[in-house]
DNA sequence: GACATTCTGTATCAGTCGGTAAATATATCC
DNA sequence: GGATATATTTACCGACTGATACAGAATGTC
């Protein structure tokens, strides 16, 4: 056990609470009182444990990737490109419309457009979203080389198409679209997939 | 000519400047100094001419709909459902990636997630986005009754699919995707369209 | 020219923003 | 028990937020 007075709160649980706040209100829209009251701690404890607002947000992003968004990594392990996309879209719709979570995707609505002070957070989320495109492109290139995708298909374009769908679904979910509505959109989108 | 001292600035030009600021930074991210300095006026002039920040934003939304986003109404007049979608996607990509404008779509990034004080602006943009879905659904229902769309197609689902694509393209553009990348995504997306 | 009307510029408002200094409380190490 | 180390609490910081009061300037009406 470390020296000194022990922390009176569970840092992981507090991080989950912060995740919910950032998820719902975005980086700029989440104020420190919003965060501290949700986390059940006061400001100096937040700063001691997490650094500052931006550092807290970066930790929240990691937790998001390893928690609610972990289905993305799982989807990439599916045997065929089509199965990857199916898993991604259908599981994505589940997360985006999970009533226990805020609507939409943190990587989209965390800081899509913001003031100058939040610009490096915005750029970080751009990198996160672009990482999805890259991962998909790599997966589809492999699929193409395996004969799983037609020789005339364009993995980079397919990757961006799927990412565009995911982010569009996030906007839809954020606007209140229902789970079944988005499921039907996902099914429709799959008709564009090369056979 | 009205009585009193005449206004020393062009209200329409000032509104255009405000549009650019809101478009790039979002409703919350755009501060009053951002707005007034871009508009070339000082704060009391802004309040006298436009009310307050929220009223200014609502006027900016209208101007956006009648200006950069006017291609949407034009697209709806195309003779076939497929032509509507083609026009929408291709013209949309042009606007979303126009180097003279901020990247992305105001209706998406104006207030996707925000603090409580901006919540009614957020809801207003949700209504704006949902209006696109409704207009598309009506147009596709007409197309179906005209035999332009197959009898087994679902206009509501097709409408939401197209809206999802548009909003996804907006997120992509906001993240720096190039015009040609998005054009290829739009072409790919059209492969899901019923024949 | 006197007056009413409207806009502009300065200066300022109360409230909130993210962030912190200082004092107190609670643990381990010796 | 005493020293040390860490956490919590209270109170506060300067900067910025959206929004205004007030005085001066520029017009039309009479």
Coordinates of C-alpha atoms (C1' of nucleotides) in Angstrom, one line a residue:
Chain A
X1 CA 0.0 0.0 0.0
X2 CA 1.4 3.4 -0.9
X3 CA 2.3 6.0 1.7
X4 CA 0.1 8.9 2.6
X5 CA -3.6 9.3 3.0
X6 CA -5.4 6.9 0.7
X7 CA -7.7 8.1 -2.1
X8 CA -11.3 8.3 -0.9
X9 CA -12.8 7.5 -4.3
X10 CA -12.4 4.8 -7.0
X11 CA -10.5 6.4 -9.9
X12 CA -11.9 4.0 -12.4
X13 CA -15.4 4.6 -11.4
X14 CA -14.8 8.4 -11.4
X15 CA -13.4 8.1 -14.9
X16 CA -16.5 6.3 -16.1
X17 CA -18.6 9.1 -14.7
X18 CA -16.4 11.6 -16.5
X19 CA -16.8 9.6 -19.7
X20 CA -20.5 9.9 -19.5
X21 CA -20.4 13.6 -19.0
X22 CA -17.9 14.2 -21.9
X23 CA -19.9 11.8 -24.1
X24 CA -23.1 13.6 -23.6
X25 CA -21.9 17.2 -23.6
X26 CA -18.7 17.2 -25.5
X27 CA -15.3 18.4 -24.4
X28 CA -16.2 22.1 -24.3
X29 CA -19.7 21.6 -23.2
X30 CA -18.6 19.7 -20.1
X31 CA -17.7 22.2 -17.3
X32 CA -15.6 21.3 -14.3
X33 CA -18.6 21.5 -12.0
X34 CA -20.4 19.1 -14.3
X35 CA -17.5 16.7 -14.1
X36 CA -16.7 17.0 -10.4
X37 CA -20.3 16.7 -9.3
X38 CA -20.8 13.6 -11.5
X39 CA -17.6 12.1 -10.3
X40 CA -18.4 12.8 -6.7
X41 CA -15.2 14.6 -6.0
X42 CA -14.0 18.2 -5.8
X43 CA -11.8 20.0 -8.1
X44 CA -8.4 19.6 -6.4
X45 CA -8.9 15.9 -6.2
X46 CA -9.6 15.8 -10.0
X47 CA -6.5 17.7 -10.7
X48 CA -4.4 15.6 -8.4
X49 CA -5.7 12.4 -9.9
X50 CA -6.0 13.2 -13.6
X51 CA -3.9 16.4 -14.3
X52 CA -6.3 18.8 -15.9
X53 CA -9.4 18.8 -18.0
X54 CA -7.6 17.9 -21.2
X55 CA -5.6 15.1 -19.6
X56 CA -8.8 13.8 -18.1
X57 CA -10.4 13.8 -21.5
X58 CA -7.5 11.9 -23.0
X59 CA -7.8 9.3 -20.3
X60 CA -11.5 9.2 -21.0
X61 CA -10.8 8.5 -24.7
X62 CA -8.7 5.6 -23.8
X63 CA -11.3 4.2 -21.5
X64 CA -13.9 4.7 -24.3
X65 CA -11.8 2.8 -26.8
X66 CA -11.2 -0.1 -24.3
X67 CA -14.8 -0.1 -23.1
X68 CA -17.8 0.9 -25.2
X69 CA -15.9 1.0 -28.4
X70 CA -14.0 -2.2 -27.9
X71 CA -16.3 -4.0 -30.4
X72 CA -14.3 -2.3 -33.2
X73 CA -11.2 -4.3 -32.5
X74 CA -13.3 -7.5 -32.2
X75 CA -15.0 -6.7 -35.5
X76 CA -11.6 -6.5 -37.3
X77 CA -10.9 -10.1 -36.3
X78 CA -13.9 -11.5 -38.2
X79 CA -13.0 -14.0 -41.0
X80 CA -14.3 -12.1 -44.0
X81 CA -14.5 -8.4 -44.9
X82 CA -18.3 -8.6 -45.1
X83 CA -18.5 -10.1 -41.7
X84 CA -16.2 -7.3 -40.4
X85 CA -18.6 -4.7 -41.7
X86 CA -21.7 -6.5 -40.5
X87 CA -20.3 -6.8 -37.0
X88 CA -19.1 -3.2 -37.0
X89 CA -22.4 -1.7 -38.2
X90 CA -24.7 -3.9 -36.1
X91 CA -22.7 -3.8 -32.9
X92 CA -22.1 -0.1 -33.5
X93 CA -25.8 0.6 -33.7
X94 CA -26.3 -1.2 -30.4
X95 CA -23.7 1.0 -28.7
X96 CA -24.9 4.2 -30.3
X97 CA -28.4 3.6 -29.1
X98 CA -27.8 1.9 -25.8
X99 CA -30.2 3.6 -23.4
X100 CA -27.7 3.3 -20.6
X101 CA -25.2 5.5 -22.5
X102 CA -25.4 8.9 -24.0
X103 CA -26.5 8.9 -27.6
X104 CA -23.9 8.8 -30.4
X105 CA -20.1 8.3 -30.5
X106 CA -17.7 10.1 -28.3
X107 CA -15.1 10.3 -31.1
X108 CA -17.6 12.2 -33.2
X109 CA -19.4 14.5 -30.8
X110 CA -16.5 15.0 -28.3
X111 CA -15.1 18.0 -30.2
X112 CA -16.3 18.1 -33.8
X113 CA -16.2 21.9 -34.0
X114 CA -14.9 24.0 -31.2
X115 CA -13.1 27.1 -30.0
X116 CA -9.3 27.5 -30.3
X117 CA -8.6 26.3 -26.8
X118 CA -10.0 22.9 -27.6
X119 CA -8.3 22.6 -31.0
X120 CA -5.8 20.0 -30.0
X121 CA -8.5 17.9 -28.5
X122 CA -10.4 18.2 -31.7
X123 CA -7.3 17.1 -33.7
X124 CA -6.8 14.1 -31.3
X125 CA -10.3 12.9 -32.1
X126 CA -9.6 13.3 -35.8
X127 CA -6.7 11.0 -35.4
X128 CA -8.9 8.5 -33.5
X129 CA -11.5 8.5 -36.3
X130 CA -8.8 8.3 -38.9
X131 CA -7.3 5.3 -37.1
X132 CA -10.6 3.5 -37.8
X133 CA -10.2 4.2 -41.5
X134 CA -6.7 3.0 -41.5
X135 CA -7.5 -0.2 -39.6
X136 CA -10.4 -0.9 -42.0
X137 CA -8.2 -0.2 -45.1
X138 CA -5.5 -2.7 -43.8
X139 CA -8.2 -5.3 -43.1
X140 CA -9.7 -4.9 -46.5
X141 CA -6.4 -5.0 -48.3
X142 CA -5.7 -8.3 -46.6
X143 CA -9.2 -9.5 -47.7
X144 CA -8.5 -8.5 -51.2
X145 CA -5.2 -10.3 -51.3
X146 CA -7.0 -13.4 -49.9
X147 CA -9.5 -13.2 -52.7
X148 CA -12.2 -12.4 -50.1
X149 CA -12.8 -9.1 -51.9
X150 CA -12.9 -8.7 -55.7
X151 CA -9.7 -7.8 -57.5
X152 CA -11.2 -4.6 -58.8
X153 CA -12.3 -3.4 -55.4
X154 CA -10.7 -0.4 -53.7
X155 CA -10.0 -1.1 -50.0
X156 CA -9.2 2.5 -49.2
X157 CA -12.6 3.7 -50.6
X158 CA -14.5 0.8 -48.9
X159 CA -12.8 1.7 -45.6
X160 CA -13.8 5.3 -45.8
X161 CA -17.3 4.3 -46.9
X162 CA -17.8 2.2 -43.8
X163 CA -16.3 4.9 -41.6
X164 CA -18.6 7.5 -43.2
X165 CA -21.6 5.2 -42.3
X166 CA -20.5 4.8 -38.7
X167 CA -20.1 8.5 -38.2
X168 CA -23.3 9.2 -40.0
X169 CA -25.1 6.7 -37.7
X170 CA -23.6 8.5 -34.8
X171 CA -25.1 11.8 -35.9
X172 CA -28.4 10.0 -36.4
X173 CA -28.3 8.5 -33.0
X174 CA -27.4 11.8 -31.4
X175 CA -30.5 13.2 -33.0
X176 CA -32.7 10.7 -31.5
X177 CA -33.1 8.1 -34.2
X178 CA -34.3 4.7 -32.9
X179 CA -32.3 1.5 -32.8
X180 CA -34.5 -0.2 -35.3
X181 CA -34.3 2.7 -37.7
X182 CA -30.6 2.6 -37.6
X183 CA -30.5 -1.2 -37.9
X184 CA -32.5 -0.8 -41.2
X185 CA -30.0 1.8 -42.4
X186 CA -27.2 -0.6 -41.6
X187 CA -28.9 -3.4 -43.6
X188 CA -29.5 -1.0 -46.5
X189 CA -25.9 0.1 -46.5
X190 CA -24.6 -3.4 -46.8
X191 CA -26.2 -3.7 -50.2
X192 CA -23.4 -1.5 -51.5
X193 CA -20.9 -4.2 -50.4
X194 CA -19.1 -6.0 -53.3
X195 CA -19.9 -9.7 -53.5
Chain B
X1 CA -34.8 56.0 -45.4
X2 CA -35.5 55.3 -41.8
X3 CA -35.0 57.9 -39.1
X4 CA -32.0 58.1 -36.9
X5 CA -28.3 57.4 -37.5
X6 CA -27.9 55.0 -40.3
X7 CA -26.2 51.6 -39.7
X8 CA -22.5 51.8 -40.5
X9 CA -22.2 48.1 -41.6
X10 CA -23.9 45.8 -44.1
X11 CA -26.1 43.5 -42.0
X12 CA -26.1 40.8 -44.6
X13 CA -22.3 40.8 -45.0
X14 CA -22.0 40.7 -41.2
X15 CA -24.3 37.7 -41.1
X16 CA -22.1 36.0 -43.6
X17 CA -19.1 36.6 -41.5
X18 CA -21.0 35.3 -38.4
X19 CA -22.0 32.2 -40.5
X20 CA -18.4 31.4 -41.2
X21 CA -17.5 31.7 -37.5
X22 CA -20.3 29.5 -36.3
X23 CA -19.7 27.1 -39.1
X24 CA -16.1 26.6 -38.1
X25 CA -16.3 26.7 -34.3
X26 CA -19.8 25.6 -33.5
X27 CA -22.3 27.5 -31.4
X28 CA -20.6 27.1 -28.1
X29 CA -17.1 27.5 -29.5
X30 CA -17.8 30.8 -31.1
X31 CA -17.3 33.5 -28.6
X32 CA -18.7 37.0 -28.9
X33 CA -15.2 38.5 -29.5
X34 CA -14.8 35.9 -32.3
X35 CA -18.1 37.0 -33.8
X36 CA -17.7 40.8 -33.4
X37 CA -14.2 40.9 -34.7
X38 CA -15.1 38.8 -37.8
X39 CA -18.2 40.9 -38.4
X40 CA -16.2 44.1 -38.0
X41 CA -18.6 45.6 -35.4
X42 CA -18.7 45.8 -31.7
X43 CA -20.9 44.1 -29.3
X44 CA -23.7 46.6 -28.8
X45 CA -24.2 46.8 -32.5
X46 CA -24.5 43.1 -32.7
X47 CA -27.1 43.0 -30.0
X48 CA -29.0 45.9 -31.6
X49 CA -29.0 44.3 -35.0
X50 CA -29.5 40.6 -34.2
X51 CA -30.8 40.3 -30.6
X52 CA -28.4 38.0 -28.9
X53 CA -26.1 35.1 -29.6
X54 CA -28.8 32.6 -30.0
X55 CA -31.0 34.8 -32.2
X56 CA -28.0 35.5 -34.3
X57 CA -27.3 31.8 -34.7
X58 CA -30.9 31.2 -35.8
X59 CA -30.6 33.9 -38.4
X60 CA -27.3 32.3 -39.5
X61 CA -29.1 28.9 -39.8
X62 CA -31.6 30.4 -42.2
X63 CA -28.9 32.1 -44.2
X64 CA -27.1 28.7 -44.4
X65 CA -30.2 27.0 -45.6
X66 CA -30.8 29.6 -48.3
X67 CA -27.2 29.9 -49.3
X68 CA -24.6 27.1 -49.1
X69 CA -27.3 24.4 -48.4
X70 CA -29.7 25.5 -51.0
X71 CA -28.6 22.7 -53.3
X72 CA -30.7 20.4 -51.1
X73 CA -34.0 22.0 -52.3
X74 CA -32.7 21.9 -55.8
X75 CA -31.8 18.2 -55.6
X76 CA -35.3 17.3 -54.5
X77 CA -36.7 18.6 -57.8
X78 CA -34.7 16.1 -59.8
X79 CA -36.9 13.8 -61.9
X80 CA -35.9 10.5 -60.4
X81 CA -35.1 9.3 -56.9
X82 CA -31.7 8.2 -58.1
X83 CA -31.0 11.6 -59.6
X84 CA -32.1 13.2 -56.4
X85 CA -29.6 11.2 -54.4
X86 CA -26.8 11.6 -57.0
X87 CA -27.3 15.4 -57.0
X88 CA -27.5 15.5 -53.2
X89 CA -24.3 13.4 -52.6
X90 CA -22.2 15.0 -55.3
X91 CA -23.2 18.6 -54.7
X92 CA -23.0 18.0 -51.0
X93 CA -19.4 16.8 -51.3
X94 CA -18.6 20.0 -53.2
X95 CA -20.0 22.2 -50.4
X96 CA -18.5 20.2 -47.6
X97 CA -15.1 20.4 -49.1
X98 CA -15.3 23.9 -50.6
X99 CA -11.9 25.5 -49.7
X100 CA -13.7 28.9 -49.4
X101 CA -15.9 27.6 -46.6
X102 CA -15.2 25.9 -43.2
X103 CA -15.2 22.1 -43.6
X104 CA -18.3 20.1 -42.9
X105 CA -21.9 21.0 -42.4
X106 CA -23.2 23.6 -40.0
X107 CA -26.3 21.6 -39.2
X108 CA -24.0 18.8 -37.9
X109 CA -21.2 20.5 -36.2
X110 CA -23.1 23.6 -35.0
X111 CA -24.1 21.9 -31.8
X112 CA -23.9 18.2 -31.9
X113 CA -23.1 17.8 -28.2
X114 CA -23.0 20.8 -25.9
X115 CA -23.7 22.2 -22.4
X116 CA -27.1 22.8 -21.0
X117 CA -27.2 26.5 -22.1
X118 CA -27.0 25.5 -25.7
X119 CA -29.5 22.7 -25.6
X120 CA -32.3 24.5 -27.4
X121 CA -29.9 25.4 -30.2
X122 CA -28.9 21.7 -30.3
X123 CA -32.6 20.7 -30.6
X124 CA -33.1 23.2 -33.3
X125 CA -30.4 21.7 -35.4
X126 CA -31.8 18.2 -34.8
X127 CA -35.1 19.5 -36.2
X128 CA -33.2 20.9 -39.2
X129 CA -31.5 17.6 -39.9
X130 CA -34.7 15.6 -39.4
X131 CA -36.4 17.9 -41.9
X132 CA -33.9 16.5 -44.5
X133 CA -35.0 13.0 -43.7
X134 CA -38.7 14.0 -44.0
X135 CA -38.2 15.7 -47.3
X136 CA -36.4 12.8 -48.7
X137 CA -39.0 10.3 -47.4
X138 CA -41.8 12.3 -49.1
X139 CA -39.8 12.5 -52.3
X140 CA -39.1 8.8 -52.3
X141 CA -42.7 7.9 -51.5
X142 CA -43.7 9.9 -54.5
X143 CA -41.0 8.1 -56.6
X144 CA -42.4 4.7 -55.4
X145 CA -45.9 5.6 -56.3
X146 CA -44.7 6.7 -59.7
X147 CA -42.9 3.3 -60.2
X148 CA -39.6 5.1 -60.1
X149 CA -38.7 3.0 -57.0
X150 CA -39.4 -0.7 -56.7
X151 CA -42.7 -1.6 -55.0
X152 CA -40.8 -3.5 -52.2
X153 CA -38.5 -0.5 -51.3
X154 CA -38.9 1.4 -48.1
X155 CA -38.8 5.2 -48.6
X156 CA -38.4 6.0 -45.0
X157 CA -35.3 3.7 -44.7
X158 CA -33.9 5.0 -47.9
X159 CA -34.3 8.5 -46.7
X160 CA -32.5 7.9 -43.5
X161 CA -29.8 6.0 -45.3
X162 CA -29.1 9.1 -47.5
X163 CA -29.2 11.4 -44.5
X164 CA -26.8 9.1 -42.7
X165 CA -24.5 9.3 -45.6
X166 CA -24.7 13.1 -45.8
X167 CA -24.0 13.5 -42.1
X168 CA -21.2 11.0 -42.2
X169 CA -19.6 12.8 -45.1
X170 CA -19.8 16.0 -43.1
X171 CA -17.8 14.3 -40.3
X172 CA -15.3 13.1 -42.8
X173 CA -14.9 16.5 -44.3
X174 CA -14.6 18.1 -40.9
X175 CA -11.8 15.6 -40.3
X176 CA -9.9 16.7 -43.4
X177 CA -10.9 14.1 -45.9
X178 CA -10.3 15.3 -49.5
X179 CA -12.9 16.1 -52.0
X180 CA -11.9 13.2 -54.3
X181 CA -12.0 10.7 -51.4
X182 CA -15.5 11.8 -50.5
X183 CA -16.6 11.6 -54.2
X184 CA -15.5 8.0 -54.3
X185 CA -17.4 7.3 -51.1
X186 CA -20.5 8.9 -52.6
X187 CA -20.1 6.7 -55.7
X188 CA -19.7 3.6 -53.6
X189 CA -22.8 4.5 -51.5
X190 CA -24.9 4.7 -54.7
X191 CA -24.3 1.0 -55.3
X192 CA -26.8 0.3 -52.5
X193 CA -29.5 2.2 -54.4
X194 CA -32.4 0.0 -55.7
X195 CA -32.6 -0.2 -59.4
Chain C
dG1 C1' -31.8 75.3 -35.4
dA2 C1' -34.4 72.2 -31.9
dC3 C1' -35.8 67.8 -31.2
dA4 C1' -36.5 62.9 -31.6
dT5 C1' -34.5 58.7 -33.2
dT6 C1' -31.2 55.4 -34.1
dC7 C1' -26.4 53.7 -34.2
dT8 C1' -21.5 53.6 -32.3
dG9 C1' -17.8 53.3 -28.8
dT10 C1' -16.2 52.9 -24.1
dA11 C1' -16.6 51.0 -20.0
dT12 C1' -18.6 47.8 -17.2
dC13 C1' -21.8 44.3 -15.2
dA14 C1' -22.5 39.7 -12.7
dG15 C1' -21.5 35.0 -13.6
dT16 C1' -18.8 31.2 -15.0
dC17 C1' -14.5 29.4 -16.9
dG18 C1' -10.3 26.4 -15.9
dG19 C1' -7.0 26.1 -12.4
dT20 C1' -4.5 26.5 -7.6
dA21 C1' -2.6 28.0 -2.8
dA22 C1' -3.0 27.0 1.9
dA23 C1' -4.7 24.5 5.7
dT24 C1' -6.4 20.2 7.4
dA25 C1' -7.0 15.1 7.6
dT26 C1' -5.4 10.4 7.3
dA27 C1' -2.4 7.1 6.0
dT28 C1' 2.7 4.6 6.2
dC29 C1' 7.6 4.5 7.7
dC30 C1' 10.9 4.6 11.3
Chain D
dG1 C1' 5.1 8.8 19.0
dG2 C1' 7.3 11.6 15.4
dA3 C1' 8.3 12.4 10.7
dT4 C1' 6.9 12.1 6.1
dA5 C1' 3.7 11.7 2.4
dT6 C1' -0.5 11.9 0.1
dA7 C1' -5.7 13.3 -0.1
dT8 C1' -9.4 16.4 0.9
dT9 C1' -11.5 20.8 1.9
dT10 C1' -12.2 25.6 1.7
dA11 C1' -11.4 29.6 -0.4
dC12 C1' -9.8 32.0 -4.0
dC13 C1' -7.3 33.5 -8.5
dG14 C1' -7.2 36.1 -13.1
dA15 C1' -9.4 35.5 -17.5
dC16 C1' -13.2 35.1 -20.0
dT17 C1' -18.4 34.5 -20.8
dG18 C1' -22.7 36.7 -22.7
dA19 C1' -25.0 40.9 -22.1
dT20 C1' -25.8 46.3 -21.0
dA21 C1' -25.7 51.3 -19.3
dC22 C1' -24.4 55.4 -20.8
dA23 C1' -22.5 59.1 -23.4
dG24 C1' -21.5 60.8 -27.9
dA25 C1' -22.3 60.9 -33.0
dA26 C1' -25.1 61.0 -37.1
dT27 C1' -29.3 61.1 -39.4
dG28 C1' -34.5 62.6 -40.3
dT29 C1' -38.6 65.6 -38.9
dC30 C1' -40.4 69.9 -37.6

